Amino acid sequence: RLPVLVCGVVLQHHPFQGIAFILDNSARKELEQRKDSFISMASHELRNPLASLKMQTQLVRKRLEKQTHHEAAALLSRVEGPVKQLERLIGELLDVSKIQAGRLEYLQETVDLDALLHEVADTMQQLSPTHTIVVRGAVPCSLVGDKDRLWQAFTNLLSNAIKYSPDAETVEMDLSASAEIVMIRVRDHGLGIPREQCDKIFDRFYRVSGPRQRAIPGLGMGLYIVAEIVKAHGGTIMVDSAVGKGSTFTVTLPTRTSLSSPWIDREKQR
Ligand code: ADP
């Protein structure tokens, strides 16, 4: 909408510049589309050999374990970490291109959010033994949503909290609920985010500038996907942060979700 308005203004005063602007704009759009479809195709192409690599490695490792070749099995299990990392990266690339194309679908099922958050915290704790993850406010609460996507969203928030707290050891997750709304807070005491960049971190491919943030690997897709998942569940996400002190991400989700994206009823799917 904005470019059209800008075009109108430009055309009035500088006709040729205006035409150039329109052409420039449509060429840019086409380039964007081509880039999105390239990402989608490349991700699919990468995913297949990776899935096969993962399966073969697991198979060989299990056989070696059975034959008590523990040393060889341990060596092979080291391959599984980077393979999982690549799998997650490719999955995120695919998610981003699906969001862009409006094709990200959600399953509709009953989710025990309290249990899900504890599972996410336990899994992350095993993967990050140097940090302490504290979960507070165990309140039984369930909502209608997509369990795997909610898992993905909270895993992402928690793994960011850990990733961007290289010196601080504690990461907290608070859960509180009323009849209508569940509120989840993920808090860290790490690097923090400059105030003027706080609203940009949910944009696609955005990364906070600064040497300490940039030294930590990432592509700026996680929060874009998290925000999209939360939005699809009818919820909101906010960040409160101070540089050098840490960040708190607050997610609210309605318990009776007003579904806003393509939803698939899991019961009907079975
Ligand atoms: P990335 O893969 O780069 O971590 P995200 O989309 O998850 O991508 O995050 C976008 C950017 O927001 C990150 O690059 C980082 O600069 C900043 N960020 C996200 N979470 C935190 C956090 N807990 N503490 C500090 N900075 C964060």
Short mmCIF file of C-alpha atoms and ligand atoms in Angstrom, two decimals:
data_model
loop_
_atom_site.label_atom_id
_atom_site.label_comp_id
_atom_site.label_asym_id
_atom_site.label_seq_id
_atom_site.Cartn_x
_atom_site.Cartn_y
_atom_site.Cartn_z
CA ARG A 1 0.00 0.00 0.00
CA LEU A 2 2.76 2.42 0.91
CA PRO A 3 4.66 2.18 -2.42
CA VAL A 4 1.47 3.09 -4.32
CA LEU A 5 1.10 6.21 -2.22
CA VAL A 6 4.74 7.08 -2.69
CA CYS A 7 4.41 6.43 -6.44
CA GLY A 8 1.49 8.86 -6.63
CA VAL A 9 3.50 11.61 -5.03
CA VAL A 10 6.58 10.95 -7.11
CA LEU A 11 4.60 10.78 -10.39
CA GLN A 12 3.09 14.20 -9.81
CA HIS A 13 6.44 15.91 -9.64
CA HIS A 14 8.82 13.74 -11.65
CA PRO A 15 7.00 11.58 -14.23
CA PHE A 16 10.04 9.63 -15.42
CA GLN A 17 11.36 8.97 -11.98
CA GLY A 18 7.87 7.71 -11.08
CA ILE A 19 7.86 5.17 -13.91
CA ALA A 20 11.35 4.09 -12.97
CA PHE A 21 10.13 3.69 -9.41
CA ILE A 22 7.18 1.47 -10.47
CA LEU A 23 9.47 -0.69 -12.64
CA ASP A 24 12.02 -0.82 -9.89
CA ASN A 25 9.36 -1.84 -7.40
CA SER A 26 7.87 -4.64 -9.53
CA ALA A 27 11.36 -5.92 -10.41
CA ARG A 28 12.17 -6.00 -6.71
CA LYS A 29 8.94 -7.89 -5.99
CA GLU A 30 9.75 -10.44 -8.69
CA LEU A 31 13.24 -10.86 -7.29
CA GLU A 32 11.80 -11.38 -3.79
CA GLN A 33 9.43 -14.05 -5.15
CA ARG A 34 12.24 -15.77 -7.00
CA LYS A 35 14.37 -15.72 -3.86
CA ASP A 36 11.54 -17.23 -1.79
CA SER A 37 10.90 -20.00 -4.27
CA PHE A 38 14.65 -20.70 -4.49
CA ILE A 39 14.85 -21.02 -0.70
CA SER A 40 11.86 -23.35 -0.71
CA MET A 41 13.30 -25.57 -3.49
CA ALA A 42 16.82 -25.59 -2.06
CA SER A 43 15.48 -26.57 1.37
CA HIS A 44 13.51 -29.48 -0.09
CA GLU A 45 16.56 -30.63 -2.07
CA LEU A 46 18.76 -30.46 1.04
CA ARG A 47 16.26 -32.18 3.30
CA ASN A 48 16.09 -35.48 1.44
CA PRO A 49 19.80 -36.40 1.47
CA LEU A 50 19.99 -35.18 5.05
CA ALA A 51 17.10 -37.41 6.14
CA SER A 52 18.81 -40.38 4.52
CA LEU A 53 22.15 -39.49 6.13
CA LYS A 54 20.42 -39.29 9.51
CA MET A 55 18.72 -42.66 9.09
CA GLN A 56 21.88 -44.45 7.91
CA THR A 57 23.99 -43.00 10.72
CA GLN A 58 21.47 -44.04 13.36
CA LEU A 59 21.23 -47.50 11.86
CA VAL A 60 25.00 -48.05 11.77
CA ARG A 61 25.38 -46.66 15.31
CA LYS A 62 22.70 -49.02 16.66
CA ARG A 63 24.33 -52.02 14.94
CA LEU A 64 27.73 -51.07 16.34
CA GLU A 65 26.25 -50.71 19.82
CA LYS A 66 24.70 -54.16 19.55
CA GLN A 67 28.06 -55.62 18.54
CA THR A 68 29.59 -53.78 21.54
CA HIS A 69 31.75 -51.57 19.33
CA HIS A 70 31.09 -48.74 21.77
CA GLU A 71 33.98 -46.55 20.70
CA ALA A 72 32.93 -46.55 17.05
CA ALA A 73 29.30 -45.99 18.06
CA ALA A 74 30.31 -42.99 20.18
CA LEU A 75 32.25 -41.52 17.26
CA LEU A 76 29.25 -41.93 15.01
CA SER A 77 26.91 -40.36 17.54
CA ARG A 78 29.00 -37.19 17.20
CA VAL A 79 27.74 -36.89 13.64
CA GLU A 80 24.16 -36.84 14.88
CA GLY A 81 24.51 -33.42 16.56
CA PRO A 82 25.48 -31.46 13.43
CA VAL A 83 22.93 -33.44 11.40
CA LYS A 84 20.18 -32.34 13.84
CA GLN A 85 21.42 -28.75 13.62
CA LEU A 86 21.22 -28.85 9.82
CA GLU A 87 17.79 -30.46 10.01
CA ARG A 88 16.53 -27.61 12.20
CA LEU A 89 18.05 -24.97 9.92
CA ILE A 90 16.49 -26.46 6.81
CA GLY A 91 13.17 -26.85 8.63
CA GLU A 92 13.27 -23.15 9.52
CA LEU A 93 14.08 -22.15 5.95
CA LEU A 94 11.08 -24.15 4.77
CA ASP A 95 8.85 -22.62 7.45
CA VAL A 96 9.89 -19.12 6.42
CA SER A 97 9.09 -19.76 2.78
CA LYS A 98 5.75 -21.35 3.75
CA ILE A 99 4.87 -18.31 5.88
CA GLN A 100 5.77 -16.02 2.97
CA ALA A 101 3.52 -18.03 0.68
CA GLY A 102 0.73 -18.23 3.31
CA ARG A 103 1.01 -22.03 3.30
CA LEU A 104 1.99 -22.78 6.91
CA GLU A 105 -0.68 -25.13 8.27
CA TYR A 106 -1.53 -25.90 11.88
CA LEU A 107 -3.03 -28.94 13.53
CA GLN A 108 -5.89 -28.41 15.90
CA GLU A 109 -5.63 -30.49 19.06
CA THR A 110 -5.86 -30.18 22.82
CA VAL A 111 -2.50 -29.20 24.28
CA ASP A 112 -1.51 -29.50 27.94
CA LEU A 113 0.65 -26.37 27.97
CA ASP A 114 2.02 -26.88 31.47
CA ALA A 115 3.34 -30.35 30.55
CA LEU A 116 4.65 -29.09 27.20
CA LEU A 117 6.66 -26.28 28.81
CA HIS A 118 8.18 -28.67 31.35
CA GLU A 119 9.12 -31.07 28.54
CA VAL A 120 10.70 -28.23 26.55
CA ALA A 121 12.66 -27.10 29.62
CA ASP A 122 13.85 -30.67 30.38
CA THR A 123 15.01 -31.19 26.80
CA MET A 124 16.84 -27.87 26.71
CA GLN A 125 18.40 -28.55 30.11
CA GLN A 126 19.92 -31.79 28.79
CA LEU A 127 21.29 -29.99 25.75
CA SER A 128 22.68 -27.06 27.79
CA PRO A 129 24.13 -28.42 31.02
CA THR A 130 26.10 -25.21 31.75
CA HIS A 131 22.88 -23.21 32.21
CA THR A 132 20.22 -23.71 34.85
CA ILE A 133 16.66 -23.58 33.59
CA VAL A 134 14.12 -22.71 36.26
CA VAL A 135 10.42 -23.27 35.54
CA ARG A 136 7.96 -21.54 37.87
CA GLY A 137 4.22 -21.55 38.32
CA ALA A 138 3.06 -25.03 37.48
CA VAL A 139 -0.57 -24.42 36.71
CA PRO A 140 -2.64 -27.02 34.92
CA CYS A 141 -3.81 -25.39 31.72
CA SER A 142 -4.81 -26.69 28.35
CA LEU A 143 -5.67 -24.96 25.13
CA VAL A 144 -6.54 -25.77 21.56
CA GLY A 145 -3.56 -25.45 19.27
CA ASP A 146 -0.76 -27.20 17.40
CA LYS A 147 1.43 -29.06 19.90
CA ASP A 148 4.50 -29.38 17.66
CA ARG A 149 4.37 -25.73 16.61
CA LEU A 150 4.00 -24.53 20.22
CA TRP A 151 6.89 -26.81 21.16
CA GLN A 152 8.93 -25.21 18.37
CA ALA A 153 8.04 -21.67 19.53
CA PHE A 154 9.00 -22.19 23.19
CA THR A 155 12.10 -24.21 22.30
CA ASN A 156 13.17 -21.29 20.17
CA LEU A 157 12.63 -18.70 22.91
CA LEU A 158 14.43 -20.84 25.46
CA SER A 159 17.33 -21.67 23.17
CA ASN A 160 17.74 -17.95 22.34
CA ALA A 161 17.72 -17.14 26.07
CA ILE A 162 20.55 -19.64 26.53
CA LYS A 163 22.41 -18.71 23.35
CA TYR A 164 22.45 -14.97 24.08
CA SER A 165 23.51 -15.46 27.73
CA PRO A 166 27.06 -16.70 27.29
CA ASP A 167 28.09 -15.57 30.80
CA ALA A 168 24.86 -15.80 32.78
CA GLU A 169 23.78 -19.20 34.00
CA THR A 170 20.13 -18.91 34.89
CA VAL A 171 17.22 -18.79 32.49
CA GLU A 172 13.70 -18.62 33.88
CA MET A 173 10.35 -19.60 32.49
CA ASP A 174 7.19 -18.44 34.31
CA LEU A 175 3.71 -19.65 33.59
CA SER A 176 0.52 -18.08 34.85
CA ALA A 177 -3.04 -18.61 33.72
CA SER A 178 -6.54 -17.26 34.10
CA ALA A 179 -9.69 -18.83 32.64
CA GLU A 180 -9.19 -16.98 29.35
CA ILE A 181 -5.48 -16.33 29.03
CA VAL A 182 -2.18 -18.10 29.58
CA MET A 183 0.94 -15.98 30.05
CA ILE A 184 4.43 -17.39 29.56
CA ARG A 185 7.56 -15.39 30.34
CA VAL A 186 11.02 -16.45 29.21
CA ARG A 187 13.67 -14.42 31.00
CA ASP A 188 17.45 -14.35 30.69
CA HIS A 189 20.21 -12.25 32.23
CA GLY A 190 22.34 -12.13 29.11
CA LEU A 191 23.41 -9.64 26.44
CA GLY A 192 20.09 -7.84 26.09
CA ILE A 193 18.81 -5.94 23.06
CA PRO A 194 19.12 -2.18 22.39
CA ARG A 195 15.71 -0.52 22.88
CA GLU A 196 15.52 0.83 19.32
CA GLN A 197 15.99 -2.65 17.86
CA CYS A 198 13.41 -4.42 20.03
CA ASP A 199 10.54 -4.16 17.56
CA LYS A 200 12.73 -5.25 14.63
CA ILE A 201 13.87 -8.61 16.01
CA PHE A 202 10.60 -10.26 14.92
CA ASP A 203 11.30 -9.31 11.28
CA ARG A 204 12.47 -11.93 8.83
CA PHE A 205 16.28 -12.35 8.81
CA TYR A 206 16.82 -9.47 11.27
CA ARG A 207 19.78 -9.77 13.64
CA VAL A 208 20.80 -7.29 16.31
CA SER A 209 23.95 -5.37 15.34
CA GLY A 210 27.02 -5.30 17.57
CA PRO A 211 30.08 -7.51 17.80
CA ARG A 212 28.95 -9.66 20.76
CA GLN A 213 25.54 -10.47 19.24
CA ARG A 214 27.02 -11.09 15.78
CA ALA A 215 29.66 -13.43 17.17
CA ILE A 216 26.82 -15.81 18.08
CA PRO A 217 25.68 -17.83 15.06
CA GLY A 218 22.16 -17.43 13.72
CA LEU A 219 20.18 -16.35 10.66
CA GLY A 220 17.36 -14.31 12.15
CA MET A 221 14.55 -16.72 11.31
CA GLY A 222 13.59 -18.04 14.76
CA LEU A 223 11.66 -15.10 16.21
CA TYR A 224 9.92 -14.44 12.90
CA ILE A 225 8.56 -18.01 13.03
CA VAL A 226 7.76 -17.77 16.77
CA ALA A 227 5.76 -14.57 16.22
CA GLU A 228 3.88 -16.21 13.34
CA ILE A 229 3.01 -19.29 15.45
CA VAL A 230 1.83 -17.12 18.35
CA LYS A 231 -0.26 -14.98 15.99
CA ALA A 232 -1.87 -18.07 14.45
CA HIS A 233 -2.91 -19.13 17.97
CA GLY A 234 -4.56 -15.73 18.50
CA GLY A 235 -1.82 -14.66 20.94
CA THR A 236 0.69 -11.87 21.38
CA ILE A 237 4.45 -11.66 21.93
CA MET A 238 6.43 -8.80 23.45
CA VAL A 239 9.99 -8.20 24.53
CA ASP A 240 11.38 -6.12 27.34
CA SER A 241 15.14 -5.82 27.35
CA ALA A 242 18.11 -3.84 28.62
CA VAL A 243 21.61 -4.09 27.18
CA GLY A 244 23.94 -5.96 29.51
CA LYS A 245 21.07 -6.90 31.82
CA GLY A 246 18.98 -9.38 29.86
CA SER A 247 15.68 -9.88 28.09
CA THR A 248 12.18 -11.03 28.93
CA PHE A 249 9.90 -12.37 26.21
CA THR A 250 6.23 -12.46 27.18
CA VAL A 251 3.80 -14.62 25.25
CA THR A 252 0.05 -14.58 25.90
CA LEU A 253 -2.22 -17.22 24.45
CA PRO A 254 -5.98 -17.38 24.71
CA THR A 255 -7.22 -20.67 26.20
CA ARG A 256 -10.13 -20.62 23.78
CA THR A 257 -8.16 -19.96 20.62
CA SER A 258 -9.62 -17.85 17.85
CA LEU A 259 -7.91 -19.67 15.01
CA SER A 260 -6.58 -17.33 12.36
CA SER A 261 -4.58 -19.46 9.92
CA PRO A 262 -5.14 -22.58 7.83
CA TRP A 263 -6.01 -25.10 10.53
CA ILE A 264 -6.37 -28.84 10.15
CA ASP A 265 -8.53 -30.67 12.64
CA ARG A 266 -6.37 -33.55 13.90
CA GLU A 267 -9.43 -35.57 14.89
CA LYS A 268 -10.78 -35.30 11.35
CA GLN A 269 -7.37 -36.17 9.92
CA ARG A 270 -7.24 -39.55 11.64
P1 ADP B 1 18.93 -15.95 15.39
O1 ADP B 1 18.99 -17.25 14.64
O2 ADP B 1 19.80 -14.91 14.78
O3 ADP B 1 19.12 -16.11 16.85
P2 ADP B 1 16.19 -15.04 15.96
O4 ADP B 1 15.15 -14.67 14.98
O5 ADP B 1 15.88 -16.10 16.93
O6 ADP B 1 17.45 -15.39 15.09
O7 ADP B 1 16.56 -13.71 16.75
C1 ADP B 1 16.75 -12.50 16.04
C2 ADP B 1 17.81 -11.65 16.74
O8 ADP B 1 17.30 -11.16 17.98
C3 ADP B 1 19.06 -12.43 17.10
O9 ADP B 1 19.98 -12.41 16.04
C4 ADP B 1 19.57 -11.69 18.31
O10 ADP B 1 20.37 -10.62 17.88
C5 ADP B 1 18.31 -11.14 18.97
N1 ADP B 1 17.86 -11.97 20.11
C6 ADP B 1 16.90 -12.92 20.10
N2 ADP B 1 16.71 -13.43 21.33
C7 ADP B 1 17.56 -12.78 22.15
C8 ADP B 1 17.85 -12.84 23.55
N3 ADP B 1 17.22 -13.69 24.37
N4 ADP B 1 18.81 -12.02 24.03
C9 ADP B 1 19.45 -11.14 23.23
N5 ADP B 1 19.23 -11.03 21.90
C10 ADP B 1 18.29 -11.84 21.36
#
